[in-house]
Short mmCIF file of C-alpha atoms and ligand atoms in Angstrom, two decimals:
data_model
loop_
_atom_site.label_atom_id
_atom_site.label_comp_id
_atom_site.label_asym_id
_atom_site.label_seq_id
_atom_site.Cartn_x
_atom_site.Cartn_y
_atom_site.Cartn_z
CA MET A 1 207.73 77.72 223.28
CA HIS A 2 207.64 79.68 226.45
CA GLU A 3 204.78 80.12 228.30
CA TYR A 4 203.79 82.38 231.53
CA SER A 5 201.84 80.08 234.72
CA GLU A 6 199.01 79.95 236.41
CA HIS A 7 200.37 80.57 239.04
CA LEU A 8 202.97 83.03 240.34
CA VAL A 9 204.67 84.42 243.22
CA LEU A 10 206.24 87.84 243.34
CA GLY A 11 207.35 90.78 245.21
CA GLN A 12 207.88 92.08 248.89
CA PRO A 13 206.84 90.42 251.01
CA PRO A 14 205.91 87.91 248.27
CA ARG A 15 202.49 87.32 247.43
CA LYS A 16 200.67 84.74 245.58
CA PHE A 17 199.04 85.89 242.19
CA GLU A 18 196.41 83.87 240.11
CA ARG A 19 195.86 84.17 236.19
CA TYR A 20 192.40 86.19 236.16
CA LEU A 21 192.10 87.34 232.32
CA THR A 22 194.24 85.78 229.61
CA SER A 23 195.55 88.26 227.17
CA ALA A 24 193.34 86.67 224.28
CA GLU A 25 190.63 88.15 226.16
CA ILE A 26 192.50 91.45 227.17
CA GLN A 27 193.39 91.90 223.42
CA ARG A 28 189.54 91.16 222.25
CA ALA A 29 188.13 94.18 224.63
CA VAL A 30 190.90 96.58 224.17
CA LYS A 31 190.60 96.70 220.52
CA GLU A 32 186.02 97.32 220.74
CA THR A 33 187.59 100.12 222.35
CA GLY A 34 189.70 101.64 220.10
CA LEU A 35 187.59 101.46 217.59
CA ARG A 36 184.80 103.39 220.28
CA ILE A 37 187.98 105.99 220.24
CA ASN A 38 188.20 106.25 216.42
CA GLU A 39 183.88 106.82 215.90
CA ARG A 40 184.24 109.44 218.88
CA PHE A 41 187.82 111.10 217.04
CA ALA A 42 187.34 110.06 213.13
CA GLY A 43 188.81 112.61 211.11
CA GLU A 44 190.35 114.22 214.49
CA GLU A 45 194.18 114.20 215.39
CA PRO A 46 193.99 113.31 219.32
CA VAL A 47 197.29 113.25 221.87
CA PHE A 48 196.85 110.78 223.57
CA VAL A 49 198.61 110.88 227.20
CA GLY A 50 199.64 107.61 228.59
CA VAL A 51 200.23 107.87 232.66
CA LEU A 52 203.91 105.94 233.36
CA THR A 53 204.48 103.26 234.44
CA GLY A 54 201.80 101.14 234.59
CA CYS A 55 199.64 102.64 230.73
CA PHE A 56 202.93 101.36 228.70
CA MET A 57 200.85 98.20 227.15
CA TYR A 58 197.02 99.55 226.61
CA MET A 59 199.14 102.62 225.60
CA ALA A 60 201.02 100.80 222.50
CA ASP A 61 197.81 98.36 222.01
CA ILE A 62 194.94 101.10 221.95
CA VAL A 63 197.15 104.07 219.69
CA ARG A 64 196.70 100.44 217.16
CA ALA A 65 192.98 99.83 217.70
CA SER A 66 191.90 103.71 217.81
CA TYR A 67 193.65 103.31 213.80
CA LEU A 68 193.67 107.10 214.48
CA SER A 69 196.58 109.30 213.31
CA CYS A 70 197.48 110.68 216.63
CA THR A 71 200.44 112.74 218.63
CA ILE A 72 201.77 110.21 222.04
CA ASP A 73 203.15 111.81 224.76
CA PHE A 74 203.22 110.97 228.11
CA ILE A 75 203.30 111.92 232.30
CA LYS A 76 203.87 110.57 235.54
CA LEU A 77 202.70 110.61 238.70
CA SER A 78 203.19 109.19 242.01
CA SER A 79 200.66 108.55 244.40
CA TYR A 80 202.18 108.46 248.33
CA GLY A 81 201.30 104.92 249.58
CA ASP A 82 202.57 101.54 249.94
CA GLY A 83 202.56 98.89 246.83
CA MET A 84 199.07 98.52 246.79
CA GLU A 85 197.49 101.38 248.18
CA SER A 86 196.33 104.56 245.76
CA GLY A 87 197.41 107.99 247.56
CA ARG A 88 198.05 111.10 247.52
CA VAL A 89 198.67 112.66 243.51
CA ARG A 90 201.99 114.40 242.97
CA LEU A 91 203.51 115.35 238.92
CA ILE A 92 206.54 113.46 238.58
CA LYS A 93 206.44 114.32 234.68
CA ASP A 94 204.68 116.71 232.76
CA ILE A 95 203.86 116.09 229.39
CA ASP A 96 206.26 117.58 226.09
CA CYS A 97 203.73 119.06 223.31
CA ASP A 98 201.25 121.80 224.09
CA ILE A 99 197.46 120.93 224.13
CA ARG A 100 195.84 123.94 223.32
CA ASP A 101 193.08 123.41 221.17
CA ARG A 102 193.74 119.63 221.04
CA HIS A 103 191.87 116.56 221.91
CA VAL A 104 193.41 115.40 224.37
CA ILE A 105 192.60 111.07 225.31
CA VAL A 106 194.53 110.76 228.70
CA VAL A 107 195.26 106.72 228.36
CA ASP A 108 196.03 104.99 232.04
CA ASP A 109 196.32 101.37 233.12
CA ILE A 110 193.33 101.26 235.62
CA VAL A 111 190.82 103.25 237.62
CA ASP A 112 190.09 102.37 240.95
CA THR A 113 189.72 105.06 243.68
CA GLY A 114 189.54 107.98 240.28
CA ASN A 115 192.09 110.50 242.09
CA SER A 116 194.86 110.14 239.68
CA TRP A 117 192.53 111.22 236.89
CA ASP A 118 190.73 113.58 239.45
CA PHE A 119 194.54 115.73 239.60
CA LEU A 120 195.13 115.27 235.37
CA LYS A 121 191.47 116.52 234.98
CA ARG A 122 192.06 120.00 236.96
CA PHE A 123 196.20 119.36 235.72
CA LEU A 124 195.57 119.09 231.92
CA MET A 125 192.05 121.57 231.67
CA VAL A 126 193.87 125.32 232.32
CA ARG A 127 195.65 124.14 228.94
CA ASN A 128 192.54 124.95 227.56
CA PRO A 129 192.31 121.59 225.27
CA LYS A 130 189.51 120.88 222.77
CA SER A 131 187.49 118.63 224.70
CA LEU A 132 189.77 115.69 227.83
CA SER A 133 188.46 112.43 227.47
CA MET A 134 190.21 109.55 229.14
CA ALA A 135 190.51 105.68 228.28
CA ALA A 136 191.45 102.84 231.31
CA CYS A 137 191.86 99.30 230.52
CA PHE A 138 190.42 98.34 233.84
CA ARG A 139 188.25 99.78 236.37
CA LYS A 140 187.75 98.72 239.76
CA PRO A 141 184.46 99.49 241.96
CA LYS A 142 185.21 102.06 243.62
CA SER A 143 184.95 105.38 241.48
CA VAL A 144 181.83 104.01 240.05
CA GLN A 145 180.38 104.17 243.27
CA THR A 146 182.00 107.87 244.12
CA GLY A 147 180.21 109.11 240.36
CA VAL A 148 183.90 109.14 238.93
CA GLU A 149 183.21 109.46 235.24
CA VAL A 150 185.50 107.65 232.23
CA ASP A 151 184.44 107.48 228.96
CA PHE A 152 186.33 105.10 227.86
CA ILE A 153 186.83 101.43 229.76
CA SER A 154 187.86 97.79 228.40
CA ILE A 155 186.87 95.95 231.09
CA ASP A 156 185.70 96.30 234.60
CA LEU A 157 186.78 94.03 237.82
CA PRO A 158 186.02 93.16 241.11
CA ASP A 159 187.38 94.98 244.10
CA GLU A 160 191.42 92.81 243.89
CA PHE A 161 194.78 93.84 243.34
CA VAL A 162 195.52 92.36 240.05
CA ILE A 163 199.39 93.14 238.23
CA GLY A 164 199.93 91.91 234.80
CA TYR A 165 199.45 94.04 231.45
CA GLY A 166 201.40 96.51 233.11
CA LEU A 167 200.56 96.56 236.43
CA ASP A 168 203.08 95.99 239.06
CA TYR A 169 203.20 94.83 242.92
CA ALA A 170 205.76 96.29 244.32
CA GLY A 171 207.43 96.78 241.18
CA GLN A 172 207.29 93.27 239.86
CA GLY A 173 205.05 91.87 237.18
CA ARG A 174 204.37 94.55 234.80
CA HIS A 175 206.14 92.52 232.24
CA LEU A 176 203.50 89.83 231.91
CA PRO A 177 200.58 89.46 228.74
CA ASP A 178 197.63 88.11 230.87
CA LEU A 179 196.04 89.66 234.82
CA TYR A 180 196.99 88.21 237.47
CA ILE A 181 194.23 88.71 240.82
CA LEU A 182 195.95 88.53 244.38
CA SER A 183 195.03 84.93 245.81
CA GLY A 184 193.74 84.75 248.99
CA GLU A 185 196.33 82.11 250.45
CA GLU A 186 199.02 82.96 252.25
CA THR A 187 202.45 82.28 250.91
CA LYS A 188 204.22 79.46 252.71
P1 IMP B 1 193.23 106.00 241.70
O1 IMP B 1 194.15 106.86 241.67
O2 IMP B 1 192.72 105.33 243.07
O3 IMP B 1 192.18 106.11 240.28
O4 IMP B 1 193.91 104.71 241.14
C1 IMP B 1 195.18 104.60 239.79
C2 IMP B 1 196.55 104.06 240.04
O5 IMP B 1 196.83 103.30 240.67
C3 IMP B 1 196.25 103.29 238.66
O6 IMP B 1 197.46 104.30 238.13
C4 IMP B 1 198.00 102.27 239.41
O7 IMP B 1 199.18 102.91 239.22
C5 IMP B 1 197.25 102.11 240.87
N1 IMP B 1 196.37 100.97 241.42
C6 IMP B 1 195.06 101.09 241.24
N2 IMP B 1 194.75 99.63 241.33
C7 IMP B 1 196.22 98.50 241.44
C8 IMP B 1 195.88 97.17 241.10
O8 IMP B 1 195.54 96.76 241.83
N3 IMP B 1 197.44 96.80 240.98
C9 IMP B 1 198.56 97.47 240.90
N4 IMP B 1 197.88 99.45 240.36
C10 IMP B 1 196.87 99.65 240.45
MG1 MG B 2 199.39 104.66 237.08
#
């Protein structure tokens, strides 16, 4: 039986992380969010638009937890900034499907400043969807303080850097089923 450890050191420069939420805790919250999405869109066939790359685990779980027939599509953004800062947002890959008159649910791993969601709202609204909402697995306090509205949030986090469940540090850690938080200790 393989197990993921409670403490990890990864990335460049190397950083220490410690387990913060288990996969079971995440799954419980995601299932509840899926049911809320189901209630909101019952009888509809929405388009789920995953924001690559971080969305990949949450996207797979949330579409199954929502029990809705749906269209799956992906968009990719890039923000200028280093491994731990979010910066200005730029489009790398557009969606392929036509969202006119469709209910669109953007699915992202985490909302930090809300810049990505602001960009996506402006970018997708001009295509006249029937509705546009957002689901994010995690949310940090910054976006709450600045009044950014997100329709479906599974878990609120403190203002700390996290990895796992799709989220990376310098390209590493996305595969981890649990969520890890940056540890205050220096690596040595
Ligand atoms: P925002 O545009 O500031 O809301 O940031 C959203 C994006 O920044 C997310 O989709 C992530 O890709 C990335 N991000 C924000 N916080 C973290 C974190 O703690 N760990 C890993 N990536 C993060
Ligand atoms: Mg992202």
